Coordinates of C-alpha atoms and ligand atoms in Angstrom, one line a residue:
M1 CA 0.1 -0.3 0.4
A2 CA 2.7 2.4 0.6
E3 CA 4.0 2.3 -2.9
R4 CA 0.2 2.8 -4.3
N5 CA -0.1 6.0 -2.2
K6 CA 3.3 7.0 -3.4
A7 CA 2.3 6.8 -6.8
A8 CA -1.1 8.4 -6.1
T9 CA 0.6 11.4 -4.5
A10 CA 3.2 12.1 -7.2
K11 CA 0.1 12.3 -10.2
V12 CA -2.0 14.4 -7.7
E13 CA 0.4 17.0 -7.1
N14 CA 1.1 17.5 -10.9
G15 CA -2.1 17.5 -11.9
G16 CA -4.7 19.1 -9.1
T17 CA -7.7 16.8 -9.8
V18 CA -7.8 13.1 -8.9
R19 CA -8.1 10.8 -11.8
I20 CA -10.1 8.0 -11.1
A21 CA -10.7 4.2 -13.0
A22 CA -13.5 2.5 -12.4
V23 CA -14.7 -0.3 -13.6
G24 CA -17.4 -3.0 -12.3
D25 CA -18.4 -6.6 -12.1
L26 CA -15.0 -8.2 -13.1
H27 CA -16.7 -11.4 -12.0
V28 CA -13.2 -13.7 -11.3
R29 CA -14.1 -16.9 -11.6
E30 CA -11.6 -19.7 -10.1
D31 CA -11.1 -21.2 -13.6
A32 CA -10.6 -17.7 -15.3
Q33 CA -9.1 -17.9 -18.4
A34 CA -7.9 -14.3 -18.5
S35 CA -6.3 -12.5 -15.7
C36 CA -6.9 -9.0 -14.8
R37 CA -3.6 -8.3 -14.2
D38 CA -2.9 -6.5 -17.3
L39 CA -5.6 -4.3 -16.9
F40 CA -4.9 -3.3 -13.4
G41 CA -1.3 -2.8 -14.5
E42 CA -2.8 0.0 -17.4
V43 CA -4.8 2.0 -15.2
S44 CA -2.1 2.4 -12.5
H45 CA -0.6 4.5 -15.2
E46 CA -4.0 6.0 -16.1
A47 CA -5.1 7.2 -12.7
D48 CA -4.8 7.7 -9.7
V49 CA -7.2 5.8 -7.9
L50 CA -8.8 2.7 -8.7
V51 CA -12.6 2.1 -8.3
L52 CA -14.2 -1.5 -8.2
T53 CA -18.0 -1.1 -8.3
G54 CA -18.6 -5.0 -6.8
D55 CA -19.1 -8.4 -8.3
L56 CA -15.7 -8.9 -7.9
T57 CA -16.1 -12.1 -7.9
N58 CA -18.6 -14.4 -9.7
L59 CA -19.6 -16.8 -7.0
G60 CA -18.4 -15.3 -3.6
K61 CA -15.9 -17.9 -3.4
P62 CA -12.8 -17.1 -1.3
R63 CA -10.7 -19.0 -4.1
E64 CA -11.8 -16.3 -6.5
A65 CA -11.2 -13.8 -3.7
E66 CA -8.0 -15.2 -3.5
I67 CA -6.8 -15.0 -7.2
L68 CA -8.7 -11.4 -7.4
A69 CA -6.2 -10.4 -4.6
E70 CA -3.3 -12.0 -6.3
D71 CA -4.2 -9.9 -9.5
L72 CA -4.0 -7.0 -7.7
R73 CA -0.7 -7.2 -6.8
A74 CA -0.1 -5.2 -10.1
C75 CA -2.4 -2.2 -9.2
A76 CA 0.3 0.6 -8.0
I77 CA -2.7 2.9 -6.6
P78 CA -5.2 2.7 -4.3
V79 CA -8.2 0.5 -4.6
V80 CA -11.9 1.5 -3.5
A81 CA -14.7 -1.1 -3.7
V82 CA -18.1 -2.0 -2.8
L83 CA -19.3 -5.7 -2.8
G84 CA -21.6 -7.2 -5.1
N85 CA -24.8 -9.9 -5.1
H86 CA -22.5 -12.3 -6.7
D87 CA -20.0 -11.7 -4.0
Y88 CA -23.0 -12.9 -1.5
E89 CA -23.8 -16.4 -3.6
S90 CA -21.8 -18.9 -1.6
G91 CA -22.4 -17.7 1.9
A92 CA -18.6 -16.8 2.2
V93 CA -18.8 -13.3 2.0
E94 CA -16.8 -12.5 5.2
D95 CA -14.2 -14.3 3.9
V96 CA -14.2 -12.7 0.8
A97 CA -13.9 -9.4 2.3
H98 CA -11.5 -10.5 4.5
I99 CA -8.8 -11.2 1.4
L100 CA -9.8 -8.4 -0.3
R101 CA -9.0 -6.0 2.8
Q102 CA -5.9 -8.1 3.5
A103 CA -4.8 -7.2 0.1
G104 CA -5.0 -3.6 1.0
V105 CA -8.5 -3.2 -0.6
H106 CA -10.4 0.2 1.0
L107 CA -13.7 -2.3 0.4
L108 CA -16.6 0.1 1.7
D109 CA -19.9 -1.1 3.1
G110 CA -21.7 1.8 4.5
Q111 CA -18.3 3.5 5.2
T112 CA -16.4 6.3 3.7
T113 CA -12.7 6.9 2.9
E114 CA -10.7 9.8 2.3
I115 CA -8.0 9.5 -0.6
K116 CA -6.5 12.5 -1.9
D117 CA -8.6 14.8 -0.5
V118 CA -11.3 12.7 -2.1
G119 CA -14.4 11.4 -0.1
F120 CA -14.9 7.6 -0.9
V121 CA -18.8 6.9 0.3
G122 CA -19.5 3.1 -0.7
V123 CA -22.7 0.7 0.0
K124 CA -23.3 -2.4 -2.2
G125 CA -27.6 -0.8 -2.7
F126 CA -29.9 -3.3 -3.5
I127 CA -33.3 -3.6 -5.6
G128 CA -36.7 -2.1 -5.8
G129 CA -37.4 -0.6 -8.9
F130 CA -37.6 3.4 -10.2
G131 CA -39.4 6.4 -9.7
S132 CA -43.4 6.1 -8.7
R133 CA -43.0 2.0 -9.6
M134 CA -40.8 1.6 -7.0
L135 CA -41.7 -1.5 -4.7
G136 CA -43.5 -0.6 -2.1
S137 CA -44.0 -1.7 1.3
F138 CA -47.6 -3.7 1.1
G139 CA -48.4 -7.0 1.7
E140 CA -46.8 -10.2 2.7
P141 CA -43.7 -10.0 5.2
A142 CA -41.4 -11.2 2.4
I143 CA -42.3 -7.9 0.5
K144 CA -41.8 -5.8 3.8
A145 CA -38.7 -7.8 4.4
M146 CA -37.5 -7.0 0.9
V147 CA -38.3 -3.2 1.0
A148 CA -36.7 -2.8 4.3
E149 CA -33.6 -4.0 2.7
S150 CA -33.6 -1.4 0.3
V151 CA -34.3 1.3 2.7
S152 CA -31.7 0.4 5.1
E153 CA -29.1 0.2 2.7
S154 CA -30.1 4.2 1.6
M155 CA -29.9 5.3 5.5
R156 CA -26.8 3.8 5.6
L157 CA -25.5 5.5 2.4
E158 CA -27.1 8.4 4.4
N159 CA -25.2 7.7 7.5
A160 CA -21.9 7.1 5.8
M161 CA -22.4 10.7 3.6
R162 CA -22.9 12.6 7.0
Q163 CA -19.1 11.9 7.8
V164 CA -17.8 13.2 4.9
R165 CA -15.2 15.8 5.3
T166 CA -14.4 16.8 1.8
E167 CA -15.4 19.2 -1.0
R168 CA -15.2 16.4 -3.5
T169 CA -17.4 12.9 -3.3
L170 CA -17.5 9.9 -5.0
V171 CA -20.5 7.6 -4.4
V172 CA -20.4 3.9 -5.2
L173 CA -22.6 1.4 -5.3
H174 CA -23.1 -1.6 -7.2
Y175 CA -27.0 -1.5 -8.0
A176 CA -28.1 1.4 -10.0
P177 CA -29.3 4.6 -8.2
V178 CA -31.5 6.0 -11.5
V179 CA -33.3 4.4 -14.5
E180 CA -31.2 5.9 -17.3
T181 CA -28.5 3.9 -16.4
V182 CA -29.9 0.2 -17.0
A183 CA -31.4 0.9 -20.4
G184 CA -30.7 -1.4 -22.6
E185 CA -31.1 -4.1 -20.2
P186 CA -34.7 -6.0 -20.7
L187 CA -37.4 -4.1 -19.4
E188 CA -38.9 -7.1 -17.2
I189 CA -35.6 -6.6 -14.8
F190 CA -35.4 -3.1 -14.5
P191 CA -36.7 -3.4 -10.8
F192 CA -34.2 -6.1 -9.8
L193 CA -31.5 -3.8 -11.1
G194 CA -31.2 -0.5 -8.2
S195 CA -33.5 1.8 -6.6
S196 CA -34.5 5.2 -6.7
R197 CA -34.1 5.5 -3.1
L198 CA -30.3 5.9 -3.0
A199 CA -31.0 8.6 -5.4
E200 CA -33.1 10.3 -3.1
T201 CA -30.3 9.8 -0.8
I202 CA -27.4 10.9 -3.0
D203 CA -29.6 14.2 -4.0
R204 CA -29.6 15.2 -0.1
F205 CA -25.9 16.3 -0.5
K206 CA -23.5 17.6 -2.7
V207 CA -21.7 14.6 -4.4
S208 CA -19.5 14.9 -7.3
A209 CA -20.5 11.9 -9.5
V210 CA -21.7 8.4 -8.7
V211 CA -20.3 5.1 -10.0
H212 CA -22.4 1.8 -10.3
G213 CA -22.2 -1.6 -11.9
H214 CA -24.6 -5.0 -11.8
A215 CA -26.4 -3.7 -15.0
H216 CA -24.0 -5.3 -17.9
R217 CA -26.2 -4.3 -20.8
G218 CA -27.0 -0.9 -19.4
V219 CA -26.0 2.6 -20.6
Y220 CA -22.7 4.2 -19.4
E221 CA -23.9 7.7 -18.2
G222 CA -27.3 9.3 -16.6
R223 CA -28.2 11.7 -13.7
T224 CA -30.1 11.8 -10.6
P225 CA -33.3 14.0 -10.3
G226 CA -31.0 16.6 -8.4
G227 CA -28.2 16.5 -11.1
A228 CA -25.8 14.4 -9.7
P229 CA -23.9 12.4 -12.5
V230 CA -24.5 8.7 -12.5
Y231 CA -21.8 6.6 -15.0
N232 CA -22.3 2.7 -14.8
V233 CA -19.4 1.2 -15.5
A234 CA -20.1 -2.8 -15.3
M235 CA -17.1 -3.8 -17.4
H236 CA -18.9 -4.7 -20.8
V237 CA -20.8 -1.1 -20.9
A238 CA -19.2 0.8 -23.5
K239 CA -17.1 3.8 -22.5
P240 CA -15.9 7.0 -24.0
T241 CA -12.5 5.1 -22.7
G242 CA -13.0 2.6 -25.3
R243 CA -11.9 0.4 -22.5
P244 CA -13.1 -1.9 -19.7
Y245 CA -12.8 1.0 -17.1
A246 CA -14.1 4.6 -17.3
L247 CA -11.7 7.4 -16.3
L248 CA -13.3 10.4 -14.4
E249 CA -11.8 13.6 -12.9
I250 CA -12.4 14.8 -9.7
Ligands
FE2_301 FE1 -22.4 -8.4 -12.3
FE2_302 FE1 -24.8 -7.7 -9.8

């Protein structure tokens, strides 16, 4: 981590702005054919901080997290991440999180971390749908539990936002906070791709940008109703860089 922080300091002092490379949905597998090592080496030259927006592993297996941790040794800049739904699949999320934290990743789950005068605020988020069509807390206990989880994630985001002391803030999510960036996915699954409750929370604060993943077939750019820029950085979403990662200057 010392090397990573040193590299980041040099770049920030030269430029003033902080360059953030952001990518989601790496879905690292045990039998992965392609390693992420080259990608991490590349972003180390392009950016000051790397942000990973969840679905770091394919099935939430500790072995997958170990492979990712090994690949991250090629990354010379600080890494900020949130988990995604896939990282929960094997019921070993604590092991996955531990392995990544041991590898130096700033893994955010309702917390904030400050790097080079930028506050990074991260939660996974949850499903629930968008706008006036959001799922409401009505009927069976199972539905109410689902809505409660969505509300809880938004409240955790709010609590984390209150800890921010920086002028510039990047919100890091897995699920989408707006419907615009999930456009292109089948209409039937929109409610499972994110929740407007996240955007309602974001719009109560001043944020520089929001990044998320999860909607693999969505589009890159959107905006919250309050005007905060939102970027879907899922690996396969086409981005202005022409690369799997987005580059943001904050
Ligand atoms: Fe994914
Ligand atoms: Fe996902």
